[in-house]
Coordinates of C-alpha atoms and ligand atoms in Angstrom, one line a residue:
X1018 CA 0.7 26.4 69.4
X1019 CA -2.1 24.2 69.9
X1020 CA -4.9 25.3 68.1
X1021 CA -9.1 24.5 67.7
X1022 CA -10.5 25.6 64.6
X1023 CA -14.2 25.3 64.0
X1024 CA -15.3 25.5 60.3
X1025 CA -11.9 23.9 59.2
X1026 CA -14.0 21.8 56.6
X1027 CA -14.9 25.3 54.9
X1028 CA -13.7 27.1 52.2
X1029 CA -11.7 29.7 54.4
X1030 CA -11.3 26.9 57.4
X1031 CA -9.6 24.8 55.3
X1032 CA -6.9 27.3 54.0
X1033 CA -6.7 28.6 57.5
X1034 CA -5.7 24.5 58.4
X1035 CA -3.3 24.4 55.7
X1036 CA -1.3 27.6 57.1
X1037 CA -1.6 26.6 60.4
X1038 CA 0.0 23.0 59.8
X1039 CA 2.9 24.6 57.6
X1040 CA 3.5 27.1 60.5
X1041 CA 4.0 23.7 63.0
X1042 CA 0.9 23.9 65.1
X1043 CA -0.8 21.2 66.6
X1044 CA -4.1 21.4 65.2
X1045 CA -7.6 20.2 66.2
X1046 CA -10.4 20.7 64.0
X1047 CA -14.1 20.5 65.2
X1048 CA -15.9 18.4 62.4
X1049 CA -19.8 17.9 61.6
X1050 CA -19.3 15.1 59.2
X1051 CA -15.9 13.7 58.7
X1052 CA -17.1 11.9 55.2
X1053 CA -17.8 15.5 54.2
X1054 CA -14.4 17.2 54.7
X1055 CA -13.5 16.7 51.2
X1056 CA -11.7 20.1 51.3
X1057 CA -8.9 18.6 53.9
X1058 CA -8.7 14.8 53.3
X1059 CA -5.7 14.7 52.4
X1060 CA -4.6 16.6 55.8
X1061 CA -6.4 14.2 58.0
X1062 CA -3.6 12.2 59.2
X1063 CA -2.1 15.1 60.7
X1064 CA -5.4 16.7 62.5
X1065 CA -7.2 16.1 65.5
X1066 CA -10.7 15.6 64.6
X1067 CA -13.5 16.7 67.4
X1068 CA -16.7 15.7 66.3
X1069 CA -19.5 18.0 67.2
X1070 CA -21.4 20.9 66.0
X1071 CA -22.2 24.4 67.5
X1072 CA -25.6 23.2 68.2
X1073 CA -24.7 20.7 70.5
X1074 CA -21.1 21.9 72.0
X1075 CA -21.5 20.5 75.4
X1076 CA -20.9 16.9 74.0
X1077 CA -17.6 18.0 72.4
X1078 CA -16.9 20.2 75.5
X1079 CA -14.5 17.1 77.2
X1080 CA -12.3 16.7 73.7
X1081 CA -12.1 20.1 73.5
X1082 CA -10.7 20.4 76.9
X1083 CA -8.5 17.2 76.5
X1084 CA -6.6 18.9 73.7
X1085 CA -6.3 22.1 75.6
X1086 CA -5.7 24.7 72.6
X1087 CA -4.3 28.1 73.4
X1088 CA -5.8 29.6 70.2
X1089 CA -9.3 29.1 69.0
X1090 CA -10.1 30.0 65.1
X1091 CA -13.8 30.6 65.3
X1092 CA -15.0 30.1 61.3
X1093 CA -18.0 27.6 62.0
X1094 CA -21.3 29.0 61.0
X1095 CA -24.2 27.4 60.3
X1096 CA -26.0 28.9 57.4
X1097 CA -22.9 30.9 56.2
X1098 CA -24.6 30.7 52.5
X1099 CA -27.2 33.6 51.0
X1100 CA -30.2 30.9 50.9
X1101 CA -30.4 30.9 55.0
X1102 CA -29.7 34.2 55.8
X1103 CA -32.6 34.5 57.8
X1104 CA -32.9 30.9 59.4
X1105 CA -33.6 31.3 63.2
X1106 CA -30.8 29.3 64.0
X1107 CA -28.7 31.9 63.2
X1108 CA -29.1 33.0 66.2
X1109 CA -30.1 29.9 68.4
X1110 CA -27.5 27.5 66.7
X1111 CA -24.4 30.3 65.7
X1112 CA -24.8 33.0 68.5
X1113 CA -25.4 30.7 71.6
X1114 CA -22.7 28.5 69.9
X1115 CA -20.3 31.2 69.9
X1116 CA -20.8 32.1 73.6
X1117 CA -20.6 28.2 74.4
X1118 CA -17.4 27.9 72.8
X1119 CA -15.8 30.9 74.6
X1120 CA -16.7 29.1 77.8
X1121 CA -15.1 25.8 76.5
X1122 CA -11.8 27.8 75.1
X1123 CA -11.4 29.5 78.9
X1124 CA -11.9 26.0 80.5
X1125 CA -9.5 24.7 78.7
X1126 CA -6.8 27.0 79.5
X1127 CA -7.2 29.1 75.8
X1128 CA -6.2 32.7 75.8
X1129 CA -6.7 33.6 72.3
X1130 CA -10.1 33.9 70.5
X1131 CA -10.3 35.0 66.7
X1132 CA -13.7 34.9 64.9
X1133 CA -15.2 35.6 61.8
X1134 CA -17.5 38.1 61.5
X1135 CA -18.6 40.1 58.2
X1136 CA -20.0 42.8 56.5
X1137 CA -23.8 42.1 56.8
X1138 CA -23.2 43.1 60.5
X1139 CA -23.2 47.0 58.7
X1140 CA -26.4 46.3 57.1
X1141 CA -27.2 48.0 53.4
X1142 CA -24.6 50.8 53.4
X1143 CA -23.0 52.4 50.2
X1144 CA -19.7 53.8 50.3
X1145 CA -16.5 52.8 52.7
X1146 CA -17.1 50.8 55.5
X1147 CA -15.4 51.9 58.7
X1148 CA -15.5 50.5 61.9
X1149 CA -17.1 53.0 63.7
X1150 CA -20.3 53.3 61.3
X1151 CA -23.3 52.2 63.4
X1152 CA -24.5 48.8 62.8
X1153 CA -27.4 47.8 61.0
X1154 CA -27.8 44.4 60.1
X1155 CA -31.0 43.0 57.5
X1156 CA -30.6 39.6 58.2
X1157 CA -30.6 37.4 61.0
X1158 CA -27.3 36.6 59.3
X1159 CA -25.9 39.9 60.0
X1160 CA -27.7 40.4 63.4
X1161 CA -26.0 37.2 64.7
X1162 CA -22.8 38.0 63.5
X1163 CA -22.8 41.7 65.4
X1164 CA -24.2 40.0 68.5
X1165 CA -21.6 37.1 68.7
X1166 CA -19.0 39.9 68.1
X1167 CA -20.2 42.1 71.0
X1168 CA -21.4 39.7 73.2
X1169 CA -18.2 37.6 72.5
X1170 CA -16.2 40.8 73.2
X1171 CA -17.8 41.7 76.8
X1172 CA -17.8 38.1 77.8
X1173 CA -14.3 37.6 76.8
X1174 CA -13.3 40.7 79.2
X1175 CA -15.2 39.0 81.9
X1176 CA -13.4 35.6 81.1
X1177 CA -9.9 37.0 80.5
X1178 CA -9.6 36.0 76.8
X1179 CA -7.9 38.0 74.4
X1180 CA -10.7 38.5 71.5
X1181 CA -10.2 39.8 67.6
X1182 CA -13.6 39.5 65.2
X1183 CA -12.8 40.1 62.0
X1184 CA -15.8 41.7 59.6
X1185 CA -14.8 40.0 56.2
X1186 CA -16.1 41.2 53.0
X1187 CA -16.4 38.8 50.2
X1188 CA -13.4 35.8 50.1
X1189 CA -13.0 34.1 47.1
X1190 CA -10.7 31.3 45.6
X1191 CA -10.2 27.6 45.2
X1192 CA -13.0 25.2 46.6
X1193 CA -15.7 28.1 47.2
X1194 CA -19.3 27.4 47.3
X1195 CA -20.7 26.5 44.0
X1196 CA -23.5 29.2 43.8
X1197 CA -21.5 32.4 44.9
X1198 CA -20.7 34.6 41.5
X1199 CA -17.3 33.7 41.2
X1200 CA -17.3 30.1 40.8
X1201 CA -20.8 30.2 39.2
X1202 CA -19.5 32.2 36.2
X1203 CA -15.9 29.7 36.1
X1204 CA -18.3 26.7 36.3
X1205 CA -20.8 28.1 33.6
X1206 CA -17.3 29.1 31.0
X1207 CA -16.2 25.7 31.8
X1208 CA -19.2 23.8 30.4
X1209 CA -19.3 26.3 27.2
X1210 CA -22.5 28.0 28.7
X1211 CA -23.0 31.7 28.8
X1212 CA -23.7 32.8 32.4
X1213 CA -26.5 35.1 33.3
X1214 CA -25.6 37.8 34.5
X1215 CA -26.9 41.6 36.0
X1216 CA -25.9 44.7 34.6
X1217 CA -22.3 44.4 36.6
X1218 CA -22.2 47.5 37.7
X1219 CA -21.7 46.5 41.4
X1220 CA -18.5 47.1 43.0
X1221 CA -17.2 44.4 45.4
X1222 CA -14.0 44.0 47.5
X1223 CA -12.9 40.4 47.0
X1224 CA -10.3 39.0 49.1
X1225 CA -8.5 35.8 47.8
X1226 CA -8.6 32.7 50.4
X1227 CA -4.6 32.7 51.4
X1228 CA -4.9 36.5 51.9
X1229 CA -7.6 35.4 54.2
X1230 CA -6.0 32.9 56.3
X1231 CA -2.9 34.8 56.5
X1232 CA -4.5 37.7 58.4
X1233 CA -6.6 35.6 60.6
X1234 CA -3.2 34.0 61.8
X1235 CA -1.2 37.3 62.1
X1236 CA -4.4 38.6 64.1
X1237 CA -3.7 35.7 66.5
X1238 CA -0.1 36.8 66.9
X1239 CA -0.5 40.5 67.7
X1240 CA -1.3 41.1 71.3
X1241 CA -2.6 44.6 69.4
X1242 CA -4.9 43.1 67.4
X1243 CA -8.2 42.7 69.9
X1244 CA -11.0 44.3 69.1
X1245 CA -13.4 44.5 65.7
X1246 CA -11.7 45.0 62.5
X1247 CA -12.7 44.9 58.9
X1248 CA -11.1 42.8 56.8
X1249 CA -11.0 43.1 52.8
X1250 CA -8.4 44.1 49.9
X1251 CA -9.0 47.5 50.3
X1252 CA -9.4 47.4 46.1
X1253 CA -13.1 46.8 45.3
X1254 CA -13.5 45.9 41.3
X1255 CA -16.9 46.0 39.4
X1256 CA -18.4 42.7 38.6
X1257 CA -18.0 43.7 35.3
X1258 CA -14.5 43.9 35.3
X1259 CA -14.3 40.4 37.5
X1260 CA -16.5 38.3 34.8
X1261 CA -14.6 39.6 31.9
X1262 CA -11.1 38.9 33.6
X1263 CA -12.4 35.3 34.0
X1264 CA -13.9 35.0 30.4
X1265 CA -10.4 36.0 29.3
X1266 CA -8.8 33.2 31.0
X1267 CA -11.6 30.7 30.0
X1268 CA -12.8 31.5 26.8
X1269 CA -13.4 34.9 25.3
X1270 CA -15.3 34.2 22.6
X1271 CA -17.9 32.7 24.7
X1272 CA -21.3 35.1 25.4
X1273 CA -22.0 37.1 28.2
X1274 CA -25.3 37.3 29.3
X1275 CA -25.2 40.9 31.0
X1276 CA -28.8 42.4 32.2
X1277 CA -30.5 38.8 31.5
X1278 CA -30.3 39.3 35.3
X1279 CA -32.5 41.1 37.1
X1280 CA -30.5 44.1 39.6
X1281 CA -29.7 42.0 42.9
X1282 CA -32.1 42.7 45.6
X1283 CA -29.4 43.6 47.8
X1284 CA -29.5 47.4 48.1
X1285 CA -25.7 47.6 47.9
X1286 CA -24.0 49.0 44.9
X1287 CA -20.7 49.3 46.3
X1288 CA -18.8 47.4 49.2
X1289 CA -15.7 48.3 49.9
X1290 CA -14.0 48.8 53.4
X1291 CA -11.3 51.1 55.3
X1292 CA -8.5 48.5 56.2
X1293 CA -6.2 50.6 57.9
X1294 CA -7.3 49.4 61.6
X1295 CA -6.0 46.4 61.0
X1296 CA -3.0 47.1 58.7
X1297 CA -2.1 49.6 61.7
X1298 CA -2.6 46.3 64.1
X1299 CA -0.7 43.4 62.6
X1300 CA 1.0 45.3 59.4
X1301 CA -0.9 42.8 57.3
X1302 CA -1.3 43.3 53.4
X1303 CA -2.8 41.4 50.7
X1304 CA -0.8 39.8 49.1
X1305 CA -2.5 38.4 45.8
X1306 CA -3.7 40.6 43.4
X1307 CA -7.1 40.1 42.0
X1308 CA -5.9 39.0 38.5
X1309 CA -3.8 36.5 39.6
X1310 CA -6.4 35.3 42.7
X1311 CA -8.6 34.7 39.9
X1312 CA -6.3 32.7 37.4
X1313 CA -5.3 30.5 40.1
X1314 CA -9.2 30.2 41.2
X1315 CA -10.1 29.3 37.5
X1316 CA -7.2 26.8 37.4
X1317 CA -8.5 24.7 40.6
X1318 CA -11.6 25.0 39.2
X1319 CA -10.6 23.7 35.9
X1320 CA -8.9 20.6 37.7
X1321 CA -11.9 20.0 40.0
X1322 CA -15.0 21.1 37.8
X1323 CA -16.5 17.1 38.9
X1324 CA -16.8 17.9 42.5
X1325 CA -19.5 20.6 41.1
X1326 CA -21.5 18.1 38.8
X1327 CA -24.8 19.0 40.0
X1328 CA -24.0 22.8 40.9
X1329 CA -26.9 24.9 40.3
X1330 CA -26.3 26.7 36.7
X1331 CA -27.6 30.0 37.5
X1332 CA -25.9 33.1 39.1
X1333 CA -27.9 33.8 42.0
X1334 CA -26.0 36.7 42.7
X1335 CA -23.1 37.7 44.3
X1336 CA -22.6 35.6 47.9
X1337 CA -22.1 39.0 50.2
X1338 CA -21.5 37.6 53.2
Ligands
LIG819 N1 -16.9 33.3 51.9 C1 -16.8 34.7 52.7 O1 -17.1 35.6 51.8 C2 -17.5 34.9 53.9 C3 -17.5 36.3 53.8 C4 -17.7 37.4 55.5 C5 -17.7 35.9 56.4 N2 -17.3 34.7 55.8 C6 -17.8 33.8 57.3 O2 -16.4 33.4 57.2 C7 -16.5 31.9 57.8 C8 -15.8 30.4 57.0 O3 -17.3 31.1 55.6 P1 -16.7 30.4 54.6 O4 -16.8 30.8 53.0 O5 -15.3 29.3 54.6 O6 -17.8 29.2 54.8 P2 -18.3 27.8 54.3 O7 -17.1 27.2 53.2 O8 -20.1 27.5 54.1 O9 -17.7 27.2 55.9 C9 -18.6 26.8 56.5 C10 -18.0 26.1 57.7 O10 -18.7 26.3 58.9 C11 -18.9 24.3 59.4 N3 -20.7 24.9 59.9 C12 -21.8 24.8 59.3 N4 -22.8 24.7 60.6 C13 -22.0 24.2 61.5 C14 -22.2 24.1 62.9 N5 -23.8 24.0 63.1 N6 -21.5 23.8 64.1 C15 -20.0 23.8 63.7 N7 -20.0 23.9 62.1 C16 -20.8 24.6 61.2 C17 -19.1 24.2 58.1 O11 -19.2 22.5 58.0 P3 -19.6 21.4 57.0 O12 -18.2 21.1 56.6 O13 -20.1 20.5 58.5 O14 -20.7 22.0 56.7 C18 -17.9 24.4 57.1 O15 -16.7 23.9 57.9 C19 -18.1 31.9 58.1 O16 -18.3 31.8 59.6 C20 -18.6 33.0 57.4 O17 -19.8 33.4 58.0 C21 -17.3 34.3 54.9

């Protein structure tokens, strides 16, 4: 299968690229700046790199059409990090780019499009998220994701493309962004410093990045997996339990700064999702339990700590994406 991946240099996309190569796919990656593609540096000789950005897709259209992707995996997104959630480029660049990408996919003979949505599409909902809930995003990030999923679905119907939109809750794992909760706590503890934390009562549903990549792959294989689906582990844990596990794995003697940060500004105390719709459509289920995923993540950060030398030393709150 010939696959085009946007966001292939990111935390989740790089894991997906690895999986696609392992499945013997031919993979092209839309890349803004090859010198910054450190997460896939070892794979570059096996990939076709297409220079371009969601902001200027027409410039990449010829190369994409030349590659003729059968499936497009759309993970690229300007401002996926917390600090840019209300940047207007969420709409101008990401929404416009997603719709443009669909057109280019069709012109290239593409039949399948799998995009990454977010829990942010639901807004500040406490309790179990089901796909039927009214979506009330509170950020431009959530709004742009919601529009990309809805308009993308409509446009795909017109263009004759099978379209899947996966509303992912929170991913974690190796090579994550430094300012999300789990990497920040790990890096702090590895430096022998006390992480500053909220009270830790929030419950979050984290999904290990390998499970995310496998879910994206299975979505593309299954004709019934068309439409909008939640993607999560289905097993939320408190921030306190997660941090205590990290502490046990790194150095239980180090103090933890519970309550040193104010409660998160997000009014979400419990982020969990019903994932039965996706399970029924694909048979997918998470394979890596939280305990094991945290152990692997700590090991990776221990070995790659140097990459994060300038990382911000303060927990900024959970990366509620
Ligand atoms: N991580 C989570 O917990 C989570 C949860 C829900 C949804 N998601 C969604 O999952 C996707 C991947 O997330 P991630 O955590 O892997 O994010 P990430 O590590 O921040 O990666 C973002 C990717 O998007 C690319 N990108 C940024 N702006 C772009 C643009 N203008 N044109 C083309 N590509 C652009 C980046 O390329 P560069 O390398 O050039 O910067 C990078 O490859 C995103 O769509 C995100 O919104 C993530």
